[in-house]
């Protein structure tokens, strides 16, 4: 009987060693731990008898894994929130930058005229219109000046001719008056001599 007990102890020891080798071979994941609990549990009819310490270890591993995953989810959620805030800030910065760029392009492509920012083509059109209107105005004034100058010369020539005619007429009238006075004086003198 002693031999039977020694043999039984050796077999039990060998089985334990074999089980420990299998335990170390399985990965330390939840799936590996579940597999270990199921495979290393004893059978009783259609039931499996699971050792309490293995069940407690499995429970602890499951809760640790859940806590680690929850912490990872919280960390990921914090990261997502922070990144959303950064994206919002960057989007606002991008919008501001795009507005500044559009304003800069508008200023670069335009010219400030009388307090209004006009495109260069419109500004050039306005300037050329003003220049053409001024040239037309100057040409009109030059034409009017020459026309007035010509009319003034003609009027001056006519005035000179009229003055000359008037002077001639005055001279003739003066000569006639003088002749009439002489005749009158001659008549008066004749009348005085005859009386």
PDB file of C-alpha atoms in Angstrom:
ATOM      1  CA  UNK A   1       0.000   0.000   0.000  1.00  0.00           C
ATOM      2  CA  UNK A   2       2.866   2.241   0.652  1.00  0.00           C
ATOM      3  CA  UNK A   3       4.016   1.687  -2.879  1.00  0.00           C
ATOM      4  CA  UNK A   4       0.569   2.588  -4.126  1.00  0.00           C
ATOM      5  CA  UNK A   5       0.656   5.863  -2.217  1.00  0.00           C
ATOM      6  CA  UNK A   6       4.093   6.743  -3.512  1.00  0.00           C
ATOM      7  CA  UNK A   7       3.069   5.961  -7.064  1.00  0.00           C
ATOM      8  CA  UNK A   8      -0.124   7.944  -6.629  1.00  0.00           C
ATOM      9  CA  UNK A   9       1.826  10.934  -5.211  1.00  0.00           C
ATOM     10  CA  UNK A  10       4.299  10.769  -8.092  1.00  0.00           C
ATOM     11  CA  UNK A  11       1.484  10.725 -10.625  1.00  0.00           C
ATOM     12  CA  UNK A  12      -0.234  13.570  -8.862  1.00  0.00           C
ATOM     13  CA  UNK A  13       3.014  15.549  -8.786  1.00  0.00           C
ATOM     14  CA  UNK A  14       3.643  14.816 -12.475  1.00  0.00           C
ATOM     15  CA  UNK A  15       0.068  15.893 -13.321  1.00  0.00           C
ATOM     16  CA  UNK A  16       0.511  19.107 -11.381  1.00  0.00           C
ATOM     17  CA  UNK A  17       3.791  19.821 -13.137  1.00  0.00           C
ATOM     18  CA  UNK A  18       2.151  19.081 -16.479  1.00  0.00           C
ATOM     19  CA  UNK A  19      -0.734  21.441 -15.637  1.00  0.00           C
ATOM     20  CA  UNK A  20       1.688  24.165 -14.576  1.00  0.00           C
ATOM     21  CA  UNK A  21       3.557  23.754 -17.868  1.00  0.00           C
ATOM     22  CA  UNK A  22       0.285  24.145 -19.731  1.00  0.00           C
ATOM     23  CA  UNK A  23      -0.641  27.161 -17.642  1.00  0.00           C
ATOM     24  CA  UNK A  24       2.603  28.878 -18.508  1.00  0.00           C
ATOM     25  CA  UNK A  25       2.226  28.012 -22.162  1.00  0.00           C
ATOM     26  CA  UNK A  26      -1.164  29.734 -22.494  1.00  0.00           C
ATOM     27  CA  UNK A  27      -0.992  33.441 -23.137  1.00  0.00           C
ATOM     28  CA  UNK A  28      -1.933  35.730 -20.270  1.00  0.00           C
ATOM     29  CA  UNK A  29      -5.011  37.108 -22.026  1.00  0.00           C
ATOM     30  CA  UNK A  30      -8.645  36.855 -20.991  1.00  0.00           C
ATOM     31  CA  UNK A  31      -9.253  34.243 -23.646  1.00  0.00           C
ATOM     32  CA  UNK A  32      -6.237  32.243 -22.437  1.00  0.00           C
ATOM     33  CA  UNK A  33      -7.412  32.486 -18.831  1.00  0.00           C
ATOM     34  CA  UNK A  34     -10.947  31.353 -19.748  1.00  0.00           C
ATOM     35  CA  UNK A  35      -9.494  28.442 -21.689  1.00  0.00           C
ATOM     36  CA  UNK A  36      -7.262  27.529 -18.724  1.00  0.00           C
ATOM     37  CA  UNK A  37     -10.184  27.650 -16.266  1.00  0.00           C
ATOM     38  CA  UNK A  38     -12.363  25.477 -18.512  1.00  0.00           C
ATOM     39  CA  UNK A  39      -9.667  22.943 -19.414  1.00  0.00           C
ATOM     40  CA  UNK A  40      -8.225  22.593 -15.921  1.00  0.00           C
ATOM     41  CA  UNK A  41     -11.561  22.293 -14.135  1.00  0.00           C
ATOM     42  CA  UNK A  42     -12.818  18.890 -13.027  1.00  0.00           C
ATOM     43  CA  UNK A  43     -15.905  17.193 -14.406  1.00  0.00           C
ATOM     44  CA  UNK A  44     -18.859  16.122 -12.395  1.00  0.00           C
ATOM     45  CA  UNK A  45     -21.521  14.525 -14.532  1.00  0.00           C
ATOM     46  CA  UNK A  46     -22.400  17.263 -17.111  1.00  0.00           C
ATOM     47  CA  UNK A  47     -20.918  20.024 -14.934  1.00  0.00           C
ATOM     48  CA  UNK A  48     -17.496  21.524 -14.571  1.00  0.00           C
ATOM     49  CA  UNK A  49     -16.143  22.112 -11.136  1.00  0.00           C
ATOM     50  CA  UNK A  50     -14.019  25.254 -11.113  1.00  0.00           C
ATOM     51  CA  UNK A  51     -11.581  26.046  -8.342  1.00  0.00           C
ATOM     52  CA  UNK A  52     -12.516  29.219  -6.475  1.00  0.00           C
ATOM     53  CA  UNK A  53      -9.055  30.817  -6.658  1.00  0.00           C
ATOM     54  CA  UNK A  54      -9.019  30.362 -10.447  1.00  0.00           C
ATOM     55  CA  UNK A  55     -12.486  31.864 -10.715  1.00  0.00           C
ATOM     56  CA  UNK A  56     -11.408  34.773  -8.474  1.00  0.00           C
ATOM     57  CA  UNK A  57      -8.242  35.246 -10.562  1.00  0.00           C
ATOM     58  CA  UNK A  58     -10.350  35.233 -13.727  1.00  0.00           C
ATOM     59  CA  UNK A  59     -12.795  37.730 -12.188  1.00  0.00           C
ATOM     60  CA  UNK A  60      -9.914  39.992 -11.120  1.00  0.00           C
ATOM     61  CA  UNK A  61      -8.397  39.790 -14.621  1.00  0.00           C
ATOM     62  CA  UNK A  62     -11.757  40.611 -16.231  1.00  0.00           C
ATOM     63  CA  UNK A  63     -12.305  43.619 -13.943  1.00  0.00           C
ATOM     64  CA  UNK A  64      -8.707  44.764 -14.427  1.00  0.00           C
ATOM     65  CA  UNK A  65      -9.156  44.489 -18.193  1.00  0.00           C
ATOM     66  CA  UNK A  66     -12.448  46.379 -18.014  1.00  0.00           C
ATOM     67  CA  UNK A  67     -10.878  49.082 -15.826  1.00  0.00           C
ATOM     68  CA  UNK A  68      -7.913  49.346 -18.199  1.00  0.00           C
ATOM     69  CA  UNK A  69     -10.254  49.581 -21.193  1.00  0.00           C
ATOM     70  CA  UNK A  70     -12.402  52.192 -19.409  1.00  0.00           C
ATOM     71  CA  UNK A  71      -9.283  54.189 -18.585  1.00  0.00           C
ATOM     72  CA  UNK A  72      -8.184  53.866 -22.211  1.00  0.00           C
ATOM     73  CA  UNK A  73     -11.656  54.959 -23.368  1.00  0.00           C
ATOM     74  CA  UNK A  74     -11.572  57.939 -20.974  1.00  0.00           C
ATOM     75  CA  UNK A  75      -8.098  58.835 -22.191  1.00  0.00           C
ATOM     76  CA  UNK A  76      -9.215  58.448 -25.797  1.00  0.00           C
ATOM     77  CA  UNK A  77     -12.320  60.534 -25.097  1.00  0.00           C
ATOM     78  CA  UNK A  78     -10.164  63.231 -23.494  1.00  0.00           C
ATOM     79  CA  UNK A  79      -7.843  63.101 -26.502  1.00  0.00           C
ATOM     80  CA  UNK A  80     -10.804  63.292 -28.895  1.00  0.00           C
ATOM     81  CA  UNK A  81     -12.261  66.271 -26.984  1.00  0.00           C
ATOM     82  CA  UNK A  82      -8.891  68.027 -26.962  1.00  0.00           C
ATOM     83  CA  UNK A  83      -8.416  67.314 -30.668  1.00  0.00           C
ATOM     84  CA  UNK A  84     -11.959  68.551 -31.401  1.00  0.00           C
ATOM     85  CA  UNK A  85     -11.121  71.782 -29.564  1.00  0.00           C
ATOM     86  CA  UNK A  86      -7.858  72.058 -31.507  1.00  0.00           C
ATOM     87  CA  UNK A  87      -9.715  71.388 -34.769  1.00  0.00           C
ATOM     88  CA  UNK A  88     -12.261  74.076 -33.861  1.00  0.00           C
ATOM     89  CA  UNK A  89      -9.482  76.534 -33.057  1.00  0.00           C
ATOM     90  CA  UNK A  90      -7.578  75.625 -36.212  1.00  0.00           C
ATOM     91  CA  UNK A  91     -10.760  75.906 -38.287  1.00  0.00           C
ATOM     92  CA  UNK A  92     -11.392  79.378 -36.869  1.00  0.00           C
ATOM     93  CA  UNK A  93      -7.765  80.329 -37.516  1.00  0.00           C
ATOM     94  CA  UNK A  94      -8.061  78.967 -41.066  1.00  0.00           C
ATOM     95  CA  UNK A  95     -11.259  80.940 -41.637  1.00  0.00           C
ATOM     96  CA  UNK A  96      -9.624  84.118 -40.321  1.00  0.00           C
ATOM     97  CA  UNK A  97      -6.542  83.472 -42.445  1.00  0.00           C
ATOM     98  CA  UNK A  98      -8.673  82.875 -45.547  1.00  0.00           C
ATOM     99  CA  UNK A  99     -10.596  86.102 -44.896  1.00  0.00           C
ATOM    100  CA  UNK A 100      -7.313  87.980 -44.438  1.00  0.00           C
ATOM    101  CA  UNK A 101      -5.976  86.400 -47.633  1.00  0.00           C
ATOM    102  CA  UNK A 102      -9.105  87.361 -49.569  1.00  0.00           C
ATOM    103  CA  UNK A 103      -8.861  90.931 -48.240  1.00  0.00           C
ATOM    104  CA  UNK A 104      -5.149  91.060 -49.102  1.00  0.00           C
ATOM    105  CA  UNK A 105      -5.853  89.784 -52.631  1.00  0.00           C
ATOM    106  CA  UNK A 106      -8.646  92.333 -52.986  1.00  0.00           C
ATOM    107  CA  UNK A 107      -6.309  95.100 -51.818  1.00  0.00           C
ATOM    108  CA  UNK A 108      -3.556  93.843 -54.107  1.00  0.00           C
ATOM    109  CA  UNK A 109      -5.896  93.654 -57.082  1.00  0.00           C
ATOM    110  CA  UNK A 110      -7.560  96.975 -56.272  1.00  0.00           C
ATOM    111  CA  UNK A 111      -6.769 100.617 -55.756  1.00  0.00           C
ATOM    112  CA  UNK A 112      -8.252 102.911 -53.130  1.00  0.00           C
ATOM    113  CA  UNK A 113     -10.022 105.778 -54.885  1.00  0.00           C
ATOM    114  CA  UNK A 114     -12.008 108.391 -52.949  1.00  0.00           C
ATOM    115  CA  UNK A 115     -12.165 106.066 -49.938  1.00  0.00           C
ATOM    116  CA  UNK A 116     -13.500 103.099 -51.931  1.00  0.00           C
ATOM    117  CA  UNK A 117     -11.498 100.024 -52.880  1.00  0.00           C
ATOM    118  CA  UNK A 118     -11.939  99.539 -56.630  1.00  0.00           C
ATOM    119  CA  UNK A 119     -10.591  96.801 -58.909  1.00  0.00           C
ATOM    120  CA  UNK A 120      -7.669  97.968 -61.038  1.00  0.00           C
ATOM    121  CA  UNK A 121      -9.659  97.610 -64.270  1.00  0.00           C
ATOM    122  CA  UNK A 122     -12.462  99.812 -62.908  1.00  0.00           C
ATOM    123  CA  UNK A 123      -9.926 102.338 -61.593  1.00  0.00           C
ATOM    124  CA  UNK A 124      -8.164 102.425 -64.991  1.00  0.00           C
ATOM    125  CA  UNK A 125     -11.516 102.870 -66.731  1.00  0.00           C
ATOM    126  CA  UNK A 126     -12.445 105.762 -64.434  1.00  0.00           C
ATOM    127  CA  UNK A 127      -9.034 107.414 -64.829  1.00  0.00           C
ATOM    128  CA  UNK A 128      -9.046 107.135 -68.633  1.00  0.00           C
ATOM    129  CA  UNK A 129     -12.609 108.446 -68.731  1.00  0.00           C
ATOM    130  CA  UNK A 130     -11.593 111.422 -66.589  1.00  0.00           C
ATOM    131  CA  UNK A 131      -8.504 112.012 -68.775  1.00  0.00           C
ATOM    132  CA  UNK A 132     -10.572 111.820 -71.983  1.00  0.00           C
ATOM    133  CA  UNK A 133     -13.202 114.161 -70.537  1.00  0.00           C
ATOM    134  CA  UNK A 134     -10.466 116.604 -69.499  1.00  0.00           C
ATOM    135  CA  UNK A 135      -8.825 116.401 -72.933  1.00  0.00           C
ATOM    136  CA  UNK A 136     -12.210 116.957 -74.574  1.00  0.00           C
ATOM    137  CA  UNK A 137     -12.859 119.882 -72.195  1.00  0.00           C
ATOM    138  CA  UNK A 138      -9.455 121.423 -72.949  1.00  0.00           C
ATOM    139  CA  UNK A 139      -9.993 120.925 -76.691  1.00  0.00           C
ATOM    140  CA  UNK A 140     -13.433 122.552 -76.409  1.00  0.00           C
ATOM    141  CA  UNK A 141     -11.974 125.472 -74.445  1.00  0.00           C
ATOM    142  CA  UNK A 142      -9.156 125.881 -76.973  1.00  0.00           C
ATOM    143  CA  UNK A 143     -11.713 125.817 -79.802  1.00  0.00           C
ATOM    144  CA  UNK A 144     -13.887 128.354 -77.981  1.00  0.00           C
ATOM    145  CA  UNK A 145     -10.839 130.516 -77.231  1.00  0.00           C
ATOM    146  CA  UNK A 146      -9.707 130.482 -80.861  1.00  0.00           C
ATOM    147  CA  UNK A 147     -13.260 131.105 -82.015  1.00  0.00           C
ATOM    148  CA  UNK A 148     -13.627 133.975 -79.562  1.00  0.00           C
ATOM    149  CA  UNK A 149     -10.196 135.270 -80.504  1.00  0.00           C
ATOM    150  CA  UNK A 150     -11.125 135.155 -84.206  1.00  0.00           C
ATOM    151  CA  UNK A 151     -14.442 136.871 -83.468  1.00  0.00           C
ATOM    152  CA  UNK A 152     -12.637 139.464 -81.347  1.00  0.00           C
ATOM    153  CA  UNK A 153     -10.138 140.141 -84.152  1.00  0.00           C
ATOM    154  CA  UNK A 154     -12.941 140.427 -86.653  1.00  0.00           C
ATOM    155  CA  UNK A 155     -14.790 142.760 -84.282  1.00  0.00           C
ATOM    156  CA  UNK A 156     -11.613 144.782 -83.741  1.00  0.00           C
ATOM    157  CA  UNK A 157     -11.043 145.015 -87.510  1.00  0.00           C
ATOM    158  CA  UNK A 158     -14.639 146.085 -88.003  1.00  0.00           C
ATOM    159  CA  UNK A 159     -14.290 148.552 -85.172  1.00  0.00           C
ATOM    160  CA  UNK A 160     -11.097 149.906 -86.712  1.00  0.00           C
ATOM    161  CA  UNK A 161     -12.827 150.144 -90.099  1.00  0.00           C
ATOM    162  CA  UNK A 162     -15.856 151.760 -88.478  1.00  0.00           C
ATOM    163  CA  UNK A 163     -13.655 154.160 -86.554  1.00  0.00           C
ATOM    164  CA  UNK A 164     -11.791 154.947 -89.767  1.00  0.00           C
ATOM    165  CA  UNK A 165     -15.072 155.461 -91.597  1.00  0.00           C
ATOM    166  CA  UNK A 166     -16.337 157.493 -88.683  1.00  0.00           C
ATOM    167  CA  UNK A 167     -13.152 159.549 -88.676  1.00  0.00           C
ATOM    168  CA  UNK A 168     -13.458 160.025 -92.404  1.00  0.00           C
ATOM    169  CA  UNK A 169     -17.124 160.882 -92.038  1.00  0.00           C
ATOM    170  CA  UNK A 170     -16.321 163.274 -89.182  1.00  0.00           C
ATOM    171  CA  UNK A 171     -13.588 164.877 -91.246  1.00  0.00           C
ATOM    172  CA  UNK A 172     -15.973 165.335 -94.145  1.00  0.00           C
ATOM    173  CA  UNK A 173     -18.697 166.570 -91.866  1.00  0.00           C
ATOM    174  CA  UNK A 174     -16.230 168.946 -90.244  1.00  0.00           C
ATOM    175  CA  UNK A 175     -15.078 170.149 -93.633  1.00  0.00           C
ATOM    176  CA  UNK A 176     -18.681 170.631 -94.738  1.00  0.00           C
ATOM    177  CA  UNK A 177     -19.473 172.497 -91.576  1.00  0.00           C
ATOM    178  CA  UNK A 178     -16.446 174.661 -92.110  1.00  0.00           C
ATOM    179  CA  UNK A 179     -17.480 175.274 -95.683  1.00  0.00           C
ATOM    180  CA  UNK A 180     -21.023 176.068 -94.549  1.00  0.00           C
ATOM    181  CA  UNK A 181     -19.711 178.450 -91.901  1.00  0.00           C
ATOM    182  CA  UNK A 182     -17.514 180.112 -94.436  1.00  0.00           C
ATOM    183  CA  UNK A 183     -20.421 180.415 -96.762  1.00  0.00           C
ATOM    184  CA  UNK A 184     -22.544 181.661 -93.915  1.00  0.00           C
ATOM    185  CA  UNK A 185     -19.813 184.067 -92.894  1.00  0.00           C
ATOM    186  CA  UNK A 186     -19.401 185.110 -96.504  1.00  0.00           C
ATOM    187  CA  UNK A 187     -23.153 185.683 -96.701  1.00  0.00           C
ATOM    188  CA  UNK A 188     -23.128 187.576 -93.448  1.00  0.00           C
ATOM    189  CA  UNK A 189     -20.189 189.589 -94.671  1.00  0.00           C
ATOM    190  CA  UNK A 190     -21.992 190.256 -97.957  1.00  0.00           C
ATOM    191  CA  UNK A 191     -25.077 191.304 -96.137  1.00  0.00           C
ATOM    192  CA  UNK A 192     -23.083 193.611 -93.938  1.00  0.00           C
ATOM    193  CA  UNK A 193     -21.345 195.134 -96.883  1.00  0.00           C
ATOM    194  CA  UNK A 194     -24.579 195.512 -98.735  1.00  0.00           C
ATOM    195  CA  UNK A 195     -26.473 197.124 -96.031  1.00  0.00           C
TER     196      UNK A 195
END
